mmCIF file of C-alpha atoms in Angstrom:
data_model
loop_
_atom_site.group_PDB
_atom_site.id
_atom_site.type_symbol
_atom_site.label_atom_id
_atom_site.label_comp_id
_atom_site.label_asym_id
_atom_site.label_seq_id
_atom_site.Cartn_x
_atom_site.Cartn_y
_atom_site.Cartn_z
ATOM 1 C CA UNK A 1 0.000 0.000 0.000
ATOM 2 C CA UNK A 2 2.986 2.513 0.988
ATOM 3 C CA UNK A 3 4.830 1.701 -2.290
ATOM 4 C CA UNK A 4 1.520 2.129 -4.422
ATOM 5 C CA UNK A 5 1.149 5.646 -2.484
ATOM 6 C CA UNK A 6 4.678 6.611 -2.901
ATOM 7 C CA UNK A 7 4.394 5.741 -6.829
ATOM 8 C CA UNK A 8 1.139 7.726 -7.104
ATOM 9 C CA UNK A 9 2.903 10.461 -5.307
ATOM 10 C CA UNK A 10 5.593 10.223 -7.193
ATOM 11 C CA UNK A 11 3.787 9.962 -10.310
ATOM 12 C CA UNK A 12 1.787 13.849 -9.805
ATOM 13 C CA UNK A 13 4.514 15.255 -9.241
ATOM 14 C CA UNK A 14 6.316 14.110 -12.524
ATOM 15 C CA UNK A 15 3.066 15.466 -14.025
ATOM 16 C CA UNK A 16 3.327 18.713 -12.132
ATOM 17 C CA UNK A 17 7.151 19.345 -12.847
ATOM 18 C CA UNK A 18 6.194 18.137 -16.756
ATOM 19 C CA UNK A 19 3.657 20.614 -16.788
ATOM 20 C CA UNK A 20 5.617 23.723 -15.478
ATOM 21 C CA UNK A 21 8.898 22.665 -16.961
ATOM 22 C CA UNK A 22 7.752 24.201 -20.816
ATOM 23 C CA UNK A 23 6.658 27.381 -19.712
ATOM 24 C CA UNK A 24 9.734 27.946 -18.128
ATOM 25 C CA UNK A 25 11.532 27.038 -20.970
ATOM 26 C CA UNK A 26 9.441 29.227 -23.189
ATOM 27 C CA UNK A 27 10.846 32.749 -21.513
ATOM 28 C CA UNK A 28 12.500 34.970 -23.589
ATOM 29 C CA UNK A 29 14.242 38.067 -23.263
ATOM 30 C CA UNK A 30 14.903 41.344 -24.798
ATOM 31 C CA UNK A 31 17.721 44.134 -23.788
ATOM 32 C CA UNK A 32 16.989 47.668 -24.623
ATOM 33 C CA UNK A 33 18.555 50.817 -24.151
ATOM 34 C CA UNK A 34 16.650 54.237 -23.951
ATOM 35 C CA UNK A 35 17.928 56.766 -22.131
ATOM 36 C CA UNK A 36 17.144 56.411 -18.180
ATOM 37 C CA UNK A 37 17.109 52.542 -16.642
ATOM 38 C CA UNK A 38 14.457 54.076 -14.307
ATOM 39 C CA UNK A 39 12.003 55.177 -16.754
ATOM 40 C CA UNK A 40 12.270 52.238 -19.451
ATOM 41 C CA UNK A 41 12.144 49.449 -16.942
ATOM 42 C CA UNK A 42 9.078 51.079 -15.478
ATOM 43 C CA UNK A 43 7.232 51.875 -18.831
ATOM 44 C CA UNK A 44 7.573 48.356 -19.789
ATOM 45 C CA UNK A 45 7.363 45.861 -16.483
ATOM 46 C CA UNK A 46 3.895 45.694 -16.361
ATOM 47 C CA UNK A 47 2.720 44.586 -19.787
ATOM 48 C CA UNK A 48 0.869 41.666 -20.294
ATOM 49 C CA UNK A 49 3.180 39.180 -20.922
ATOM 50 C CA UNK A 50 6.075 40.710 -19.431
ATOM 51 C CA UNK A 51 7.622 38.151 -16.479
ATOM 52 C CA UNK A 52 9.940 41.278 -15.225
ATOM 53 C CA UNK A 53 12.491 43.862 -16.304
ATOM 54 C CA UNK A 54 15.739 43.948 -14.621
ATOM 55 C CA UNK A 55 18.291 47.807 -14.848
ATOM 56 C CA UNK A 56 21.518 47.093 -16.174
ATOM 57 C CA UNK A 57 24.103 48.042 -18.640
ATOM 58 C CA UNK A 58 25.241 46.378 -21.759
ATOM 59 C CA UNK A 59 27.503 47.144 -24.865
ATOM 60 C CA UNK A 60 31.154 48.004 -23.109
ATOM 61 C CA UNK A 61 34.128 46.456 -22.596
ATOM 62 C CA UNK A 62 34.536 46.823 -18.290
ATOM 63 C CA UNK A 63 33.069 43.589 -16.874
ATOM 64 C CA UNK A 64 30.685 44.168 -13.967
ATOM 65 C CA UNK A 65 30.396 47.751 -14.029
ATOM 66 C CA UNK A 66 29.474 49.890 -11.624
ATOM 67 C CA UNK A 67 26.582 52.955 -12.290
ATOM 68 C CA UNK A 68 29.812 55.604 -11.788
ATOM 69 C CA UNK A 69 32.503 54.161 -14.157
ATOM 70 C CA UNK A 70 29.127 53.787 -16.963
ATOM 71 C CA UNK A 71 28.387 57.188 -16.014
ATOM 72 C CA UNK A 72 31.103 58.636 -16.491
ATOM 73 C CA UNK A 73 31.134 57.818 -19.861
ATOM 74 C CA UNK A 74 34.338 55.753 -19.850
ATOM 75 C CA UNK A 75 33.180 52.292 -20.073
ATOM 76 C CA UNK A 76 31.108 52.282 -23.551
ATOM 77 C CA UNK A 77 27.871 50.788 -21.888
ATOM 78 C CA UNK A 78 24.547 51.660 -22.028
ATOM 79 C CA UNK A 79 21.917 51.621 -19.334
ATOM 80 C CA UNK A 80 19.740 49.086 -20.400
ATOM 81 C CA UNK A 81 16.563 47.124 -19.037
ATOM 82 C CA UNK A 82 16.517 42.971 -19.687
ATOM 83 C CA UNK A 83 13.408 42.483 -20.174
ATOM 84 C CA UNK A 84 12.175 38.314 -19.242
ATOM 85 C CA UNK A 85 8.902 37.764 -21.582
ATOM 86 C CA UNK A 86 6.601 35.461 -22.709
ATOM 87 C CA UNK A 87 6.307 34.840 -25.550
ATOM 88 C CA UNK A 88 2.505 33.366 -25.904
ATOM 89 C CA UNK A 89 1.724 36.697 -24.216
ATOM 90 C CA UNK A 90 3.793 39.023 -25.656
ATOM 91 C CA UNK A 91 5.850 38.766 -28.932
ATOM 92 C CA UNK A 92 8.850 40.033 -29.757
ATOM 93 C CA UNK A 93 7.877 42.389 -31.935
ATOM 94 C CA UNK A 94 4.674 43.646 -30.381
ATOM 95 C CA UNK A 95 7.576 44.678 -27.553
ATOM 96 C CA UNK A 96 9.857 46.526 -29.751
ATOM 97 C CA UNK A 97 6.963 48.337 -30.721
ATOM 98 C CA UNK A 98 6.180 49.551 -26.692
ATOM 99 C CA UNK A 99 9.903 50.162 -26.915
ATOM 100 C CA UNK A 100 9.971 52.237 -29.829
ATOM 101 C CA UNK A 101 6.984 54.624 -28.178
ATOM 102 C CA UNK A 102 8.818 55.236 -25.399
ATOM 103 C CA UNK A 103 12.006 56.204 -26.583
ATOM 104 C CA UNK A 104 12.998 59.477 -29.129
ATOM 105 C CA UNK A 105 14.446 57.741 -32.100
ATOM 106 C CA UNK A 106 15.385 61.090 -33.227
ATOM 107 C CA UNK A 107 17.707 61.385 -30.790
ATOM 108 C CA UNK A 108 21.571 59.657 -31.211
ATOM 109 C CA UNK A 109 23.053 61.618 -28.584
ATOM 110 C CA UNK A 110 21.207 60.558 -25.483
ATOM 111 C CA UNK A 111 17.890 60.328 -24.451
ATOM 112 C CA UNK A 112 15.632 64.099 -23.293
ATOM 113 C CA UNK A 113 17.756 65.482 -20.934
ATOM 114 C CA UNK A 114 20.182 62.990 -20.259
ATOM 115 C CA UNK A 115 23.222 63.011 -22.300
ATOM 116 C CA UNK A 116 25.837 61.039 -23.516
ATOM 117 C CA UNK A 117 27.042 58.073 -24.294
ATOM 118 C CA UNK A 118 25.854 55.969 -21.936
ATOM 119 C CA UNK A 119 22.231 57.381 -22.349
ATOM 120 C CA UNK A 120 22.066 56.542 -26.273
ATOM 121 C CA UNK A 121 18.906 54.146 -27.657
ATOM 122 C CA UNK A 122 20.404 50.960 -28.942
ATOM 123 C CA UNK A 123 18.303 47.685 -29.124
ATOM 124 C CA UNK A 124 20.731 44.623 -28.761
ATOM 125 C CA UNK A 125 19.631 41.458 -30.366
ATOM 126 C CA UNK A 126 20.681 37.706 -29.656
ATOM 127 C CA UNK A 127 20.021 35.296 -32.636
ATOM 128 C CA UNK A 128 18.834 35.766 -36.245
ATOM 129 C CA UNK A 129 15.003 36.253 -35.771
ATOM 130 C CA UNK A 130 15.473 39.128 -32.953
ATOM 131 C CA UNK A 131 18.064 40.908 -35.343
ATOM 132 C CA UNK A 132 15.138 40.477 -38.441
ATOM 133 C CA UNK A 133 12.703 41.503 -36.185
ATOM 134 C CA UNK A 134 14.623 44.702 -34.845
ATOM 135 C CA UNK A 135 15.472 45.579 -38.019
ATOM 136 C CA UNK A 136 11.847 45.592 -39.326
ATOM 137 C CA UNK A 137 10.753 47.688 -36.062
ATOM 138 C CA UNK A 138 13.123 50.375 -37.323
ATOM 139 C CA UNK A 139 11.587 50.444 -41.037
ATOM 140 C CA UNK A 140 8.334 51.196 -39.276
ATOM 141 C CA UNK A 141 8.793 53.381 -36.729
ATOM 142 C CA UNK A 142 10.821 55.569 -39.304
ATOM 143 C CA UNK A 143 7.751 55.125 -41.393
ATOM 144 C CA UNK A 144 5.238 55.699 -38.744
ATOM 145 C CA UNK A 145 6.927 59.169 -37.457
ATOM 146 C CA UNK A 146 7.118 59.854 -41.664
ATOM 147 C CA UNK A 147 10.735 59.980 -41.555
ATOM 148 C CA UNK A 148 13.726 58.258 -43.592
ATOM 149 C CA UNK A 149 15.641 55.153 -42.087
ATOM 150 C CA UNK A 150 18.563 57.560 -42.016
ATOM 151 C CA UNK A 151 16.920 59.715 -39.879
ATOM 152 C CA UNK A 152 16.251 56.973 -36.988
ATOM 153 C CA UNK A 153 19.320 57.186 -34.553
ATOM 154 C CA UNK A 154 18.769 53.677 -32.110
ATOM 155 C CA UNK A 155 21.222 51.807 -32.897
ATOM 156 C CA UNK A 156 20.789 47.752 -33.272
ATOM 157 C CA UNK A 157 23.772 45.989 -31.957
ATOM 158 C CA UNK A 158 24.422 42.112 -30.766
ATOM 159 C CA UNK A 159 24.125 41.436 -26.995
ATOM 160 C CA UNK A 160 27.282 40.261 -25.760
ATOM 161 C CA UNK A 161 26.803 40.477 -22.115
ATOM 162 C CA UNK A 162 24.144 41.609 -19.477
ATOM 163 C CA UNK A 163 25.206 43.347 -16.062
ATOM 164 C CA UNK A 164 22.518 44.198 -13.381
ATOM 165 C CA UNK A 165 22.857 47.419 -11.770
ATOM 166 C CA UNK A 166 23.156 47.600 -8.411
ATOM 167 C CA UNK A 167 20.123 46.763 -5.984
ATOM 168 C CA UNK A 168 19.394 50.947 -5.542
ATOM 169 C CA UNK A 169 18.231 51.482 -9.639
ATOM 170 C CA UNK A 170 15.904 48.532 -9.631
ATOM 171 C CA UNK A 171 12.417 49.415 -8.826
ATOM 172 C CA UNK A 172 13.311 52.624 -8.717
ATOM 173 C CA UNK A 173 9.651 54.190 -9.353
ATOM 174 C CA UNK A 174 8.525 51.869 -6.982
ATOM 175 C CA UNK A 175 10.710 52.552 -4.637
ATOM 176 C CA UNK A 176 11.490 56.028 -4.829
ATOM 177 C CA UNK A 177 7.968 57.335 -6.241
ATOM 178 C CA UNK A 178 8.368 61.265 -5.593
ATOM 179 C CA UNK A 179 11.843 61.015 -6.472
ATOM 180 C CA UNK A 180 11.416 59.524 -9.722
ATOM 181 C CA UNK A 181 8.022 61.558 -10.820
ATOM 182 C CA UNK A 182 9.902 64.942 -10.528
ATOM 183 C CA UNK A 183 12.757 63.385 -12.263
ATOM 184 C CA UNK A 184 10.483 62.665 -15.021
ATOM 185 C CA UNK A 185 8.846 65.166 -15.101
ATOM 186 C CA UNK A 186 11.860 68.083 -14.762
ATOM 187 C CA UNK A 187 13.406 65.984 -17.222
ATOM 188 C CA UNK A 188 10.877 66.218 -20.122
ATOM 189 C CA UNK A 189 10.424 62.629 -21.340
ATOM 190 C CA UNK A 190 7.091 62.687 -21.330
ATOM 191 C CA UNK A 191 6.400 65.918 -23.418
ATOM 192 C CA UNK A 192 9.083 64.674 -25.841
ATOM 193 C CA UNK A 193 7.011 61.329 -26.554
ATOM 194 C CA UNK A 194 3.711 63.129 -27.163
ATOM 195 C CA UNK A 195 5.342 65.406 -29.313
ATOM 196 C CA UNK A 196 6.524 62.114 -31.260
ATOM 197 C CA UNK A 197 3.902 59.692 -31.264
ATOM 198 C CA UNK A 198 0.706 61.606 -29.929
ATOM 199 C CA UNK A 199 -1.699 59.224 -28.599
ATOM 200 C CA UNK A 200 0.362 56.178 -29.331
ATOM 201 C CA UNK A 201 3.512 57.073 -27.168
ATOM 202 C CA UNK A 202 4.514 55.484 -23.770
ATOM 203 C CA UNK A 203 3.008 52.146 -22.693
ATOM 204 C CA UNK A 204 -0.115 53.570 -21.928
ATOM 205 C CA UNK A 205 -1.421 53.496 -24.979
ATOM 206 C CA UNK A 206 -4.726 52.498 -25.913
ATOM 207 C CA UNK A 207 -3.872 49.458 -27.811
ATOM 208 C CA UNK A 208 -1.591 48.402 -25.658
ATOM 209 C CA UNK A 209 -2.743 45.728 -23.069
ATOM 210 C CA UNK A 210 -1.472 45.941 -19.174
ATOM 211 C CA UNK A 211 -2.218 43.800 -16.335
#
């Protein structure tokens, strides 16, 4: 009787773990740079689909950097959000296109009123499809705003490594609410994207689902 318990036992959970096991394996992820780690990781962590979105930096050659040697513009990184997605929920593309409405692709030289290298919109791909699918984001946003490809400044580069920032930057609108609205705010992101896209810009948007 024990044995025939321990096997039935044994047997759910195989079913359980089974059951689990491909949605876990079905996460993907996307790393994006737009200006501020604050504001991107904020505009897109809730979005249906989304699993979370971590602050980091990407594209330089330091290893682990910190948020003052990326700062001070010596490092080549970007501030960046990894952003872990599924992708039932939430494609690829449909992502890139939140991405692309909350950033000024106009704009090579930083991002509103942060400047500098380490502020500039790049979208760094892993693997063939993301690299087709970031390319075709950029045809249509330049399209959309009624511009030439020329004239779009984000930058699509290959991911070669993801660092986290350090525990302070994430959550930071979370965390530091008043903090980070005044930032924001002082800091005109927000005017800049409805300048851009009108009703279509930040992750707001009507057609945009949130949870």
């Amino acid at each position: 009787m024990t044995r025939r318990v321990l096997a039935a036992c044994l047997a759910v959970a195989l079913l359980l773990l089974g059951s689990v096991a491909p949605a876990w394996a079905a996460t993907e992820e996307a790393v994006l740079a737009g200006g501020c780690f604050w504001c991107l990781e904020h505009d897109l962590e809730d979005l249906l689909g989304v699993i979370d979105a971590e602050s980091g930096y990407s594209g330089g050659h330091l290893e682990n950097p910190s948020y003052g040697q990326v700062s001070s513009g010596g490092t080549s990184h970007q501030e960046v959000v990894r952003v872990r997605f599924d992708p039932q929920r939430i494609s690829y593309p449909t992502l890139l296109r939140v991405y692309w409405r909350n950033v000024d692709p106009l704009d090579g030289g930083g991002q509103f009123c942060d400047r500098g290298g380490s502020y500039k919109p790049v979208i760094f791909t892993e693997g063939d499809q993301q690299l087709k699918d970031a390319k075709a984001s950029l045809q249509a946003a330049a399209q959309e705003l009624g511009k030439p490809a020329s004239a779009i400044q984000v930058q699509i580069k290959p991911l070669k490594r993801f660092w986290p920032a350090e525990g302070y930057h994430q959550n930071y609108a979370v965390n530091n609410a008043i903090k980070y609205n005044y930032y924001r705010w002082a800091c005109g992101r927000d005017r800049r994207l409805d300048q851009l896209w009108g009703s279509r810009a930040r992750s707001d948007a009507p057609w945009m689902a949130k949870r």
